[in-house]
């Protein structure tokens, strides 16, 4: 069947959108076109189709209602940073931290890949909005994909369907939307049987920042394929934010309520698989304190009329790391997924129709691993991929804050930066001011994780936890942070802190128990903001005195606490050449203010 006679089940009255859909269909030649409505019937039809294809296994209705297990192709398990491009018109605008190719060259190359790539498949058109449909300027997108898995996941992760489409049509030419094209790149010849997880060894995840468009090819994995998430809400949105004076960040948003019923909102940027979801849904161990959640991965932050920085979570679901999640580390995530309506990818399937992963309670005597192999507790291999994920609706979260539904967002009191460092970086450090905090963010370092393909455990600079997500020159991005601080009322800006839950003792164990105990650090942060807690001034910033941190009931030796909080000048001196090398990458694009911060740090370290 050719594109011209591929019947569209519906279309749109929005001429420009229809023209793009037609153009893509002509190029990719799908057998069918379907517009995603967002209805329950559609979910049932899609998931049935996925079960029939073997991509999904329906889980036991009594254990995980309306939920599904999927195992990907073993080669398609994470974001592919080396295949991710920022195709700005001018190479300079892509900067030294992103891959670049001339946009026209990239389009030619990818048109070659897209040609006929949806043959034998259905092309789905997903109208979606990141953030609220009721926002002053709704942030629309339209994803075209040939993957039912992507459609099902997008329905969980973003607000999709008829209502969004109707609003785009109503706004007509005024409707700004990001066209996002995705294909798994696995056309089917007539009569060819499909595989459970179609994908292509050749992958491209491409952002065109000036055009605000996304082209993705070859992968079905979350961050590569659910294009509303990292591709739009961070890479494209960071460019929009630069142009319009706001911030699109890889941050969780939480609401903290003190025993005195004071409310504070905190945003925190940690690299992938470094603890955002867990902190966002934290169950405090200190009496009287309460946490509610607003978001676990992405924050869009704009200045309000009152001069404060307001954050909204543009997403509609959690796409969380499964291993390590359990009733102790994250009871709120557990109760969210136990309500069902979820998709689990690359975890283990138990014999009684449930899922399991490393770290979860009730280890099964036997299960099927993510690779489809027999697994028992004696197996040498992991049952679940380290980057296996649950995809679950945010509205099922028991501690979702009411403010999640406010398109204007919440005023942020503190921003935490954090990473995974075995050494050097103390449990918590307070920045002196916004600029110093920007320096902390710009020099943030972390050990790489399984969330991206490549080596795990290698220390790299991951500025603001945004290294793979800044849609333009990172030097310009630093400048944007500096400028926002310069133009703002300093008394209203969030206070910035740098945390590290992952420092190790001499035996290699974590010094700090983490998870719910992180509430102690949040309390110190709030008390610093309120001017109530003591701190020691060190070359890198203010760290708690051991007495200023609430350690009541904390099962930890004084020596370990001291080590967790310690600032070792020698370790920091060793850090300096790495920071210098990092900054040198940016040449003239590095804001002079950050160089001044570095010089100040060196001077304080006696260098
Ligand atoms: P992305 O979804 O990839 O952006 O990850 P994330 O930042 O949301 O990370 P997440 O909260 O899912 O945590 C990733 C891993 O870190 C999990 O295996 C957690 O168990 C572990 N982790 C999270 N918080 C802590 C902590 O406070 N201490 C320790 N030791 N581990 C933690
Ligand atoms: C991350 O890697 O930071 C994630 C998962 O949150 S993904 O959607 O794949 O980007
Ligand atoms: Mn993330």
Coordinates of C-alpha atoms and ligand atoms in Angstrom, one line a residue:
X1 CA 0.0 0.0 0.0
X2 CA 1.4 3.4 -0.8
X3 CA 1.0 6.5 1.4
X4 CA -1.6 8.1 -0.8
X5 CA -4.0 5.3 -0.4
X6 CA -3.1 4.6 3.2
X7 CA -6.5 5.4 4.8
X8 CA -6.5 7.9 7.7
X9 CA -8.9 6.9 10.4
X10 CA -9.3 10.6 11.2
X11 CA -7.5 13.7 10.3
X12 CA -7.4 17.3 11.6
X13 CA -8.9 20.6 10.5
X14 CA -5.5 22.2 11.3
X15 CA -4.1 22.5 7.8
X16 CA -0.5 22.8 8.7
X17 CA -0.6 19.8 11.0
X18 CA -2.4 17.7 8.5
X19 CA 0.1 18.7 5.8
X20 CA 3.0 17.5 8.1
X21 CA 1.2 14.2 8.8
X22 CA 0.6 13.6 5.1
X23 CA 4.2 14.4 4.3
X24 CA 5.5 12.0 6.9
X25 CA 3.1 9.3 5.7
X26 CA 4.2 9.8 2.1
X27 CA 7.8 9.3 3.2
X28 CA 7.4 6.4 5.7
X29 CA 4.5 4.6 3.9
X30 CA 2.6 3.0 6.8
X31 CA -0.2 0.6 6.2
X32 CA -2.6 2.6 8.4
X33 CA -2.8 5.9 10.1
X34 CA -4.5 6.4 13.5
X35 CA -5.0 9.5 15.5
X36 CA -4.6 8.9 19.2
X37 CA -7.7 9.9 21.1
X38 CA -6.8 9.1 24.7
X39 CA -9.9 7.0 25.3
X40 CA -10.2 3.9 27.5
X41 CA -11.3 1.9 24.5
X42 CA -8.1 2.9 22.7
X43 CA -6.0 1.8 25.7
X44 CA -7.7 -1.6 25.7
X45 CA -7.3 -2.0 21.9
X46 CA -3.6 -1.0 22.0
X47 CA -2.7 -3.2 25.0
X48 CA -4.5 -6.1 23.5
X49 CA -2.6 -5.7 20.3
X50 CA 0.7 -5.5 22.2
X51 CA -0.2 -8.7 24.1
X52 CA -1.1 -10.5 20.9
X53 CA 2.3 -9.4 19.4
X54 CA 4.1 -10.7 22.4
X55 CA 5.5 -7.3 23.3
X56 CA 3.4 -7.1 26.4
X57 CA 2.5 -9.8 29.0
X58 CA -0.6 -9.0 31.0
X59 CA 0.1 -9.2 34.7
X60 CA -2.2 -10.9 37.2
X61 CA -5.2 -8.7 37.6
X62 CA -5.2 -9.1 41.4
X63 CA -1.5 -8.1 41.8
X64 CA -1.1 -5.4 39.2
X65 CA -4.4 -4.5 37.6
X66 CA -4.4 -3.4 34.0
X67 CA -0.6 -3.6 33.9
X68 CA 1.9 -5.1 31.6
X69 CA 5.4 -6.5 31.4
X70 CA 7.7 -5.9 28.4
X71 CA 11.2 -7.0 27.7
X72 CA 13.2 -5.0 25.1
X73 CA 15.7 -6.1 22.6
X74 CA 18.9 -6.5 24.7
X75 CA 20.5 -3.8 22.6
X76 CA 17.8 -1.2 23.3
X77 CA 17.8 -0.6 27.0
X78 CA 18.9 3.0 27.6
X79 CA 19.4 6.5 26.2
X80 CA 22.1 6.6 23.5
X81 CA 24.1 9.7 24.1
X82 CA 26.6 9.1 21.4
X83 CA 23.7 8.9 18.9
X84 CA 22.0 12.0 20.1
X85 CA 22.5 15.2 18.1
X86 CA 21.8 18.9 18.4
X87 CA 21.6 20.0 14.8
X88 CA 21.7 23.8 15.2
X89 CA 22.3 25.8 12.0
X90 CA 25.6 27.0 13.4
X91 CA 27.9 24.4 15.0
X92 CA 28.9 26.9 17.6
X93 CA 25.4 26.9 19.0
X94 CA 25.6 23.2 19.7
X95 CA 28.6 23.7 21.8
X96 CA 31.4 21.3 23.0
X97 CA 29.2 18.9 25.0
X98 CA 26.8 17.8 22.2
X99 CA 27.1 16.0 18.9
X100 CA 26.5 18.1 15.9
X101 CA 25.8 17.6 12.2
X102 CA 24.6 20.2 9.7
X103 CA 20.8 20.1 9.9
X104 CA 20.3 19.7 6.1
X105 CA 22.8 16.9 6.0
X106 CA 21.2 15.2 8.9
X107 CA 17.8 15.5 7.3
X108 CA 19.0 14.1 4.1
X109 CA 20.6 11.2 5.9
X110 CA 17.5 10.6 8.0
X111 CA 15.0 10.9 5.2
X112 CA 16.9 8.0 3.7
X113 CA 16.3 6.0 6.8
X114 CA 12.7 7.0 7.2
X115 CA 11.9 6.2 3.6
X116 CA 9.4 3.3 3.7
X117 CA 10.3 2.6 7.3
X118 CA 6.7 2.2 8.5
X119 CA 5.7 -0.3 5.9
X120 CA 3.5 -3.0 7.4
X121 CA 2.9 -0.9 10.5
X122 CA 0.4 1.6 11.8
X123 CA 1.4 5.2 12.0
X124 CA 0.0 6.8 15.2
X125 CA -0.4 10.5 15.5
X126 CA -0.3 11.6 19.2
X127 CA -1.4 15.2 20.0
X128 CA 0.1 15.9 23.4
X129 CA 0.7 18.8 25.8
X130 CA 3.6 19.0 28.2
X131 CA 2.3 20.8 31.3
X132 CA -1.3 21.9 31.6
X133 CA -3.7 22.3 28.8
X134 CA -5.1 25.3 30.8
X135 CA -1.7 27.0 30.9
X136 CA -1.5 30.5 29.5
X137 CA 0.6 29.2 26.7
X138 CA 0.1 25.5 26.4
X139 CA 3.2 23.6 25.4
X140 CA 1.9 21.4 22.6
X141 CA 3.6 18.6 20.7
X142 CA 2.6 16.1 18.2
X143 CA 4.4 12.8 18.1
X144 CA 4.2 10.5 15.1
X145 CA 5.3 7.0 15.9
X146 CA 5.0 3.5 14.5
X147 CA 5.3 1.8 17.9
X148 CA 2.3 0.8 20.0
X149 CA 4.6 0.5 23.0
X150 CA 5.4 4.2 22.6
X151 CA 1.7 5.1 22.2
X152 CA 0.8 3.2 25.4
X153 CA 3.8 4.8 27.3
X154 CA 3.1 8.3 26.0
X155 CA -0.5 8.0 27.3
X156 CA 0.9 7.5 30.8
X157 CA 3.7 10.1 30.6
X158 CA 1.9 13.0 29.0
X159 CA -1.5 14.5 28.5
X160 CA -2.6 13.2 25.1
X161 CA -5.5 12.9 22.7
X162 CA -8.7 14.5 21.5
X163 CA -8.8 17.4 24.0
X164 CA -5.3 18.4 23.1
X165 CA -6.0 18.1 19.4
X166 CA -9.3 20.1 19.7
X167 CA -7.4 22.9 21.5
X168 CA -4.7 23.0 18.7
X169 CA -7.4 23.2 16.1
X170 CA -9.2 26.0 18.0
X171 CA -6.0 28.0 18.2
X172 CA -5.3 27.5 14.5
X173 CA -2.3 29.3 13.3
X174 CA -1.6 30.6 16.9
X175 CA -1.1 27.0 18.1
X176 CA 2.7 26.4 18.5
X177 CA 3.5 22.8 18.7
X178 CA 6.7 20.7 18.5
X179 CA 6.5 18.2 15.6
X180 CA 8.2 15.0 16.9
X181 CA 8.8 12.1 14.5
X182 CA 9.7 8.7 15.8
X183 CA 10.1 5.3 14.1
X184 CA 11.6 2.1 15.4
X185 CA 13.0 1.7 11.9
X186 CA 11.8 -1.8 11.3
X187 CA 9.5 -2.0 8.3
X188 CA 7.7 -5.3 7.6
X189 CA 7.7 -6.9 4.2
X190 CA 4.4 -8.5 3.1
X191 CA 3.8 -11.6 5.2
X192 CA 6.9 -10.9 7.4
X193 CA 6.3 -11.8 11.1
X194 CA 7.0 -9.0 13.6
X195 CA 9.4 -9.4 16.5
X196 CA 8.5 -8.6 20.1
X197 CA 10.6 -5.5 20.2
X198 CA 11.3 -4.0 16.8
X199 CA 14.2 -1.6 16.6
X200 CA 17.2 -0.8 14.4
X201 CA 20.9 -1.1 15.2
X202 CA 21.3 2.3 13.6
X203 CA 19.9 5.0 16.0
X204 CA 19.6 8.7 15.7
X205 CA 18.0 11.0 18.4
X206 CA 18.0 14.4 16.8
X207 CA 16.9 17.8 17.9
X208 CA 16.6 20.8 15.5
X209 CA 16.7 23.6 18.0
X210 CA 15.8 26.5 15.6
X211 CA 12.9 24.7 14.1
X212 CA 11.9 23.2 17.4
X213 CA 11.5 19.8 15.9
X214 CA 12.6 16.3 16.9
X215 CA 13.5 13.3 14.6
X216 CA 14.2 10.0 16.3
X217 CA 15.0 6.7 14.6
X218 CA 15.8 3.2 15.6
X219 CA 15.0 2.9 19.3
X220 CA 11.9 2.1 21.3
X221 CA 13.5 3.0 24.7
X222 CA 11.9 5.7 26.9
X223 CA 14.2 8.7 26.6
X224 CA 14.9 7.9 22.9
X225 CA 11.3 7.4 21.9
X226 CA 8.9 9.1 24.3
X227 CA 9.7 12.4 22.6
X228 CA 7.7 14.6 25.0
X229 CA 10.2 13.7 27.8
X230 CA 13.9 14.5 27.4
X231 CA 13.8 15.5 23.7
X232 CA 11.1 18.1 24.1
X233 CA 10.9 19.0 27.8
X234 CA 14.6 19.4 28.2
X235 CA 16.5 19.7 24.9
X236 CA 14.0 21.8 22.9
X237 CA 12.5 23.5 26.0
X238 CA 15.9 24.6 27.2
X239 CA 16.3 26.5 24.0
X240 CA 12.9 28.1 24.3
X241 CA 13.7 28.9 27.9
X242 CA 17.0 30.6 26.9
X243 CA 15.1 32.7 24.4
X244 CA 12.3 33.6 26.8
X245 CA 14.0 34.0 30.2
X246 CA 13.0 30.8 32.0
X247 CA 14.6 27.5 32.9
X248 CA 13.9 23.9 31.7
X249 CA 15.7 21.6 34.1
X250 CA 16.3 18.0 35.0
X251 CA 14.8 18.4 38.4
X252 CA 12.3 16.9 40.8
X253 CA 9.9 19.1 42.6
X254 CA 8.8 18.4 46.2
X255 CA 6.7 20.0 48.8
X256 CA 8.0 20.0 52.4
X257 CA 5.8 20.6 55.3
X258 CA 7.4 21.4 58.7
X259 CA 6.0 20.3 62.1
X260 CA 4.8 24.0 62.4
X261 CA 2.9 23.5 59.1
X262 CA 5.2 25.8 57.2
X263 CA 5.3 24.9 53.5
X264 CA 8.4 25.0 51.4
X265 CA 9.0 23.8 47.8
X266 CA 12.3 22.4 46.8
X267 CA 13.7 21.5 43.3
X268 CA 16.6 19.1 42.9
X269 CA 18.8 18.2 40.0
X270 CA 20.6 14.9 40.1
X271 CA 21.9 13.1 37.0
X272 CA 20.0 10.1 35.7
X273 CA 19.7 7.3 38.2
X274 CA 21.1 9.4 41.0
X275 CA 18.0 9.7 43.3
X276 CA 15.5 12.2 42.0
X277 CA 12.5 9.9 42.1
X278 CA 13.4 8.6 45.5
X279 CA 13.8 12.1 47.0
X280 CA 10.7 13.4 45.3
X281 CA 8.6 10.8 47.1
X282 CA 10.6 10.7 50.3
X283 CA 9.0 9.4 53.5
X284 CA 10.7 11.5 56.2
X285 CA 12.2 9.7 59.2
X286 CA 12.1 12.8 61.4
X287 CA 8.9 13.3 63.4
X288 CA 6.4 15.9 62.2
X289 CA 7.9 16.5 58.8
X290 CA 5.9 15.6 55.7
X291 CA 6.8 15.4 52.0
X292 CA 4.4 15.6 49.1
X293 CA 5.5 15.3 45.5
X294 CA 5.0 17.4 42.4
X295 CA 7.4 15.8 40.0
X296 CA 10.4 13.4 39.8
X297 CA 12.3 14.3 36.6
X298 CA 11.6 17.6 34.9
X299 CA 10.9 21.1 36.2
X300 CA 10.0 24.2 34.1
X301 CA 10.7 27.3 36.1
X302 CA 9.6 30.8 35.4
X303 CA 9.7 34.0 37.4
X304 CA 6.3 35.1 38.8
X305 CA 5.1 38.6 39.1
X306 CA 6.2 38.6 42.7
X307 CA 9.8 38.0 41.6
X308 CA 9.9 34.4 42.9
X309 CA 10.8 31.4 40.7
X310 CA 7.8 29.1 40.1
X311 CA 8.2 25.5 39.0
X312 CA 5.8 23.2 37.2
X313 CA 6.2 19.5 36.3
X314 CA 5.3 19.1 32.6
X315 CA 4.9 15.4 32.9
X316 CA 1.9 13.2 33.7
X317 CA 3.6 10.0 34.9
X318 CA 6.7 8.5 36.5
X319 CA 9.3 6.7 34.3
X320 CA 11.3 5.4 37.3
X321 CA 14.3 3.2 37.8
X322 CA 12.9 -0.2 39.1
X323 CA 15.9 -1.9 40.8
X324 CA 16.3 -0.7 44.4
X325 CA 12.7 0.4 44.7
X326 CA 11.0 -1.3 47.6
X327 CA 8.7 -0.7 50.6
X328 CA 11.6 0.7 52.6
X329 CA 13.4 2.9 50.0
X330 CA 10.3 4.2 48.3
X331 CA 6.9 3.1 49.8
X332 CA 5.1 5.8 47.8
X333 CA 6.4 4.6 44.5
X334 CA 5.4 1.1 45.5
X335 CA 1.8 2.1 46.3
X336 CA 1.6 4.1 43.0
X337 CA 2.6 1.1 40.9
X338 CA 0.5 -1.4 42.9
X339 CA -2.6 0.5 41.9
X340 CA -1.9 -0.8 38.4
X341 CA -2.3 0.9 34.9
X342 CA 1.5 0.6 34.6
X343 CA 4.1 -0.8 32.2
X344 CA 7.2 -2.5 33.4
X345 CA 10.1 -2.8 31.1
X346 CA 13.2 -5.1 31.4
X347 CA 12.3 -6.3 34.9
X348 CA 11.8 -10.0 35.8
X349 CA 8.4 -11.8 35.3
X350 CA 7.4 -14.1 38.2
X351 CA 5.7 -17.4 37.7
X352 CA 2.5 -16.1 39.2
X353 CA 2.1 -13.1 36.8
X354 CA 3.8 -10.4 38.8
X355 CA 7.1 -8.5 38.4
X356 CA 10.3 -8.5 40.5
X357 CA 13.6 -6.8 40.4
X358 CA 16.8 -6.7 42.5
X359 CA 16.1 -5.0 45.8
X360 CA 12.3 -5.7 45.9
X361 CA 10.9 -7.7 48.8
X362 CA 9.7 -11.3 48.5
X363 CA 12.4 -12.7 46.2
X364 CA 10.8 -15.4 44.1
X365 CA 12.2 -18.9 44.0
X366 CA 12.0 -18.8 40.2
X367 CA 11.3 -16.1 37.6
X368 CA 11.9 -15.2 34.0
X369 CA 14.7 -12.7 33.6
X370 CA 14.5 -9.6 31.4
X371 CA 16.5 -11.6 28.8
X372 CA 13.8 -14.3 28.8
X373 CA 16.0 -16.8 30.7
X374 CA 15.2 -18.9 33.8
X375 CA 16.3 -17.0 36.9
X376 CA 16.6 -18.2 40.5
X377 CA 18.3 -16.5 43.5
X378 CA 21.4 -18.6 42.7
X379 CA 21.7 -17.2 39.2
X380 CA 24.9 -15.3 38.4
X381 CA 23.1 -12.8 36.1
X382 CA 20.7 -10.1 37.3
X383 CA 17.0 -10.8 36.9
X384 CA 16.4 -7.2 35.7
X385 CA 18.4 -4.7 33.7
X386 CA 19.9 -2.0 36.0
X387 CA 18.0 0.6 33.9
X388 CA 14.7 -1.4 34.0
X389 CA 11.8 1.0 34.5
X390 CA 8.2 1.3 35.7
X391 CA 5.9 3.7 33.8
X392 CA 3.0 4.7 36.0
X393 CA 0.4 7.5 36.2
X394 CA 1.5 10.4 38.6
X395 CA -2.1 10.8 39.6
X396 CA -2.0 7.4 41.4
X397 CA 0.6 8.7 43.8
X398 CA -0.8 9.0 47.3
X399 CA 1.3 12.0 48.2
X400 CA 0.8 14.0 45.0
X401 CA 0.5 17.6 46.1
X402 CA -2.7 19.4 45.1
X403 CA -0.5 22.1 43.6
X404 CA 0.5 19.7 40.8
X405 CA -2.6 20.8 39.1
X406 CA -1.8 24.5 39.2
X407 CA -0.5 25.7 35.8
X408 CA 1.3 28.5 37.6
X409 CA 3.4 26.1 39.6
X410 CA 4.9 26.5 43.0
X411 CA 7.5 29.1 44.4
X412 CA 10.9 27.4 44.9
X413 CA 12.8 28.1 48.1
X414 CA 15.8 25.9 47.5
X415 CA 17.5 24.2 44.6
X416 CA 19.7 21.2 45.3
X417 CA 22.3 20.0 42.9
X418 CA 23.7 16.5 43.6
X419 CA 25.7 13.7 42.1
X420 CA 27.1 10.3 42.8
X421 CA 30.6 10.7 44.2
X422 CA 32.4 8.1 46.3
X423 CA 34.8 10.7 47.6
X424 CA 35.4 14.4 48.0
X425 CA 31.9 15.9 47.9
X426 CA 30.3 16.3 51.4
X427 CA 26.7 15.3 52.3
X428 CA 25.5 18.9 51.9
X429 CA 27.1 22.2 51.1
X430 CA 25.3 25.6 51.0
X431 CA 26.3 28.1 48.3
X432 CA 27.1 31.6 49.3
X433 CA 24.8 33.1 46.7
X434 CA 23.2 32.4 43.3
X435 CA 26.5 32.9 41.4
X436 CA 28.3 30.5 43.7
X437 CA 25.4 28.1 43.3
X438 CA 25.7 28.4 39.5
X439 CA 29.3 27.5 39.8
X440 CA 28.5 24.4 41.9
X441 CA 25.9 23.4 39.3
X442 CA 28.3 24.1 36.4
X443 CA 31.0 21.9 37.9
X444 CA 28.7 19.2 39.2
X445 CA 30.3 15.8 38.8
X446 CA 28.9 12.3 39.0
X447 CA 29.7 8.7 38.3
X448 CA 28.0 7.5 35.1
X449 CA 25.0 5.1 35.5
X450 CA 23.1 2.5 33.5
X451 CA 20.6 5.1 32.4
X452 CA 22.7 5.7 29.3
X453 CA 24.7 3.2 27.3
X454 CA 28.4 3.2 27.8
X455 CA 30.7 2.6 30.8
X456 CA 29.2 2.8 34.3
X457 CA 30.9 4.4 37.3
X458 CA 33.1 6.9 35.5
X459 CA 33.3 10.3 37.0
X460 CA 32.3 13.0 34.6
X461 CA 31.2 16.7 34.8
X462 CA 27.4 16.8 34.5
X463 CA 26.5 20.4 34.7
X464 CA 23.2 21.0 36.5
X465 CA 22.6 17.2 35.8
X466 CA 21.8 18.4 32.2
X467 CA 24.9 17.2 30.3
X468 CA 22.9 15.0 27.9
X469 CA 19.9 17.4 27.8
X470 CA 21.2 21.0 27.2
X471 CA 19.8 21.8 23.7
X472 CA 22.5 24.5 23.0
X473 CA 26.0 25.6 23.9
X474 CA 26.5 24.7 27.5
X475 CA 28.7 27.8 27.9
X476 CA 25.7 29.9 26.9
X477 CA 23.6 27.9 29.2
X478 CA 25.8 28.8 32.1
X479 CA 25.5 32.4 31.0
X480 CA 21.8 32.1 31.1
X481 CA 21.9 30.9 34.7
X482 CA 24.3 33.8 35.6
X483 CA 22.0 36.3 33.9
X484 CA 18.8 35.1 35.5
X485 CA 20.5 35.7 38.9
X486 CA 21.8 39.1 37.9
X487 CA 18.4 40.3 36.8
X488 CA 16.5 38.9 39.8
X489 CA 15.8 40.2 43.3
X490 CA 18.5 38.3 45.2
X491 CA 16.3 38.0 48.3
X492 CA 13.7 36.1 46.4
X493 CA 15.9 33.7 44.5
X494 CA 16.0 30.1 45.7
X495 CA 19.0 29.2 47.9
X496 CA 21.3 26.7 46.2
X497 CA 22.8 23.6 47.9
X498 CA 25.1 20.7 46.7
X499 CA 24.3 17.3 48.1
X500 CA 25.9 13.8 47.9
X501 CA 24.1 10.8 49.2
X502 CA 26.7 8.4 47.8
X503 CA 30.0 9.1 49.6
X504 CA 31.7 5.8 50.7
X505 CA 33.5 4.6 53.7
X506 CA 36.9 2.8 53.6
X507 CA 35.1 -0.6 53.1
X508 CA 33.2 0.8 50.1
X509 CA 29.8 1.0 51.9
X510 CA 27.7 4.1 51.8
X511 CA 28.5 6.5 54.7
X512 CA 25.0 8.0 54.7
X513 CA 21.9 5.8 54.9
X514 CA 20.0 7.9 52.4
X515 CA 16.4 7.6 51.3
X516 CA 14.0 8.6 54.2
X517 CA 17.0 9.8 56.2
X518 CA 17.6 12.5 53.5
X519 CA 14.8 14.4 55.3
X520 CA 17.4 15.4 57.9
X521 CA 19.3 17.2 55.1
X522 CA 16.1 18.9 53.9
X523 CA 15.5 20.1 57.4
X524 CA 18.9 21.6 57.6
X525 CA 18.4 23.3 54.3
X526 CA 15.1 24.8 55.5
X527 CA 16.7 25.9 58.8
X528 CA 19.5 27.6 56.9
X529 CA 17.0 29.5 54.8
X530 CA 15.2 30.5 58.1
X531 CA 18.6 31.5 59.6
X532 CA 18.2 28.9 62.3
X533 CA 20.9 26.3 61.7
X534 CA 24.7 26.6 62.3
X535 CA 27.3 25.9 59.6
X536 CA 31.0 25.9 59.1
X537 CA 32.5 28.1 56.4
X538 CA 34.8 26.0 54.3
X539 CA 36.6 26.7 51.0
X540 CA 33.8 25.1 49.0
X541 CA 30.9 26.7 50.9
X542 CA 28.9 26.2 54.2
X543 CA 28.6 22.7 55.6
X544 CA 26.7 21.7 58.7
X545 CA 28.3 21.4 62.0
X546 CA 27.7 17.8 63.3
X547 CA 25.3 19.3 65.9
X548 CA 23.3 21.4 63.5
X549 CA 22.1 18.3 61.6
X550 CA 19.2 16.5 63.3
X551 CA 20.6 13.1 64.1
X552 CA 17.9 12.0 66.7
X553 CA 17.3 8.3 66.2
X554 CA 19.8 8.1 63.3
X555 CA 21.7 4.8 63.3
X556 CA 25.1 6.1 62.3
X557 CA 28.4 6.5 64.2
X558 CA 29.8 9.9 64.9
X559 CA 32.9 9.0 63.0
X560 CA 30.9 8.2 59.9
X561 CA 28.9 11.3 60.2
X562 CA 32.0 13.4 60.5
X563 CA 33.5 11.7 57.4
X564 CA 30.2 12.2 55.4
X565 CA 30.4 16.0 56.2
X566 CA 34.1 16.4 55.9
X567 CA 35.8 18.8 53.4
X568 CA 39.2 17.4 52.6
X569 CA 41.4 20.1 51.1
X570 CA 43.7 17.6 49.4
X571 CA 40.7 15.9 47.7
X572 CA 39.5 19.3 46.5
X573 CA 42.9 20.4 45.3
X574 CA 42.9 17.2 43.2
X575 CA 39.5 18.3 41.8
X576 CA 40.8 21.7 40.5
X577 CA 42.7 20.5 37.4
X578 CA 39.6 18.6 36.3
X579 CA 37.4 21.7 36.7
X580 CA 40.0 23.7 34.8
X581 CA 40.0 21.2 32.0
X582 CA 36.2 21.2 32.0
X583 CA 36.0 25.0 31.8
X584 CA 38.7 25.2 29.1
X585 CA 36.2 23.4 26.8
X586 CA 34.0 26.5 26.6
X587 CA 36.6 29.1 25.6
X588 CA 35.1 32.5 25.3
X589 CA 31.7 31.1 26.0
X590 CA 32.5 30.5 29.6
X591 CA 31.0 33.4 31.7
X592 CA 33.8 35.3 33.3
X593 CA 31.9 35.2 36.6
X594 CA 32.4 31.4 36.7
X595 CA 36.1 31.8 36.1
X596 CA 36.2 34.3 39.0
X597 CA 34.4 31.7 41.2
X598 CA 37.0 29.1 40.3
X599 CA 39.8 31.6 41.1
X600 CA 38.2 32.3 44.4
X601 CA 38.0 28.6 45.2
X602 CA 41.6 28.1 44.3
X603 CA 42.7 31.0 46.5
X604 CA 40.7 29.6 49.4
X605 CA 42.3 26.2 49.0
X606 CA 45.7 28.0 49.0
X607 CA 46.5 27.3 45.4
Ligands
LIG1 P1 16.3 9.0 36.4 O1 14.9 8.5 36.3 O2 17.2 8.2 35.5 O3 16.4 10.4 36.0 O4 16.8 8.7 37.9 P2 16.5 9.4 39.3 O5 17.4 10.5 39.5 O6 15.1 9.6 39.5 O7 17.0 8.2 40.3 P3 16.2 7.3 41.3 O8 15.5 8.0 42.4 O9 15.4 6.4 40.5 O10 17.4 6.4 41.9 C1 18.3 5.7 41.2 C2 19.1 4.7 42.0 O11 19.7 5.4 43.1 C3 18.2 3.7 42.6 O12 18.8 2.4 42.5 C4 18.0 4.1 44.1 O13 17.8 3.0 44.9 C5 19.4 4.8 44.3 N1 19.2 5.9 45.4 C6 18.2 6.8 45.4 N2 18.3 7.6 46.5 C7 19.4 7.1 47.2 C8 20.0 7.5 48.5 O14 19.6 8.4 49.1 N3 21.0 6.7 48.8 C9 21.5 5.6 48.1 N4 22.5 5.0 48.6 N5 20.9 5.3 46.9 C10 19.9 6.0 46.5
LIG2 C1 16.9 9.6 32.6 O1 17.7 8.9 31.9 O2 17.3 10.7 33.1 C2 15.5 9.2 32.7 C3 15.0 8.1 31.9 O3 14.7 9.9 33.4 S1 14.8 8.6 30.2 O4 13.4 8.8 30.0 O5 15.2 7.4 29.4 O6 15.6 9.7 29.9
LIG3 MN1 15.8 11.6 34.3

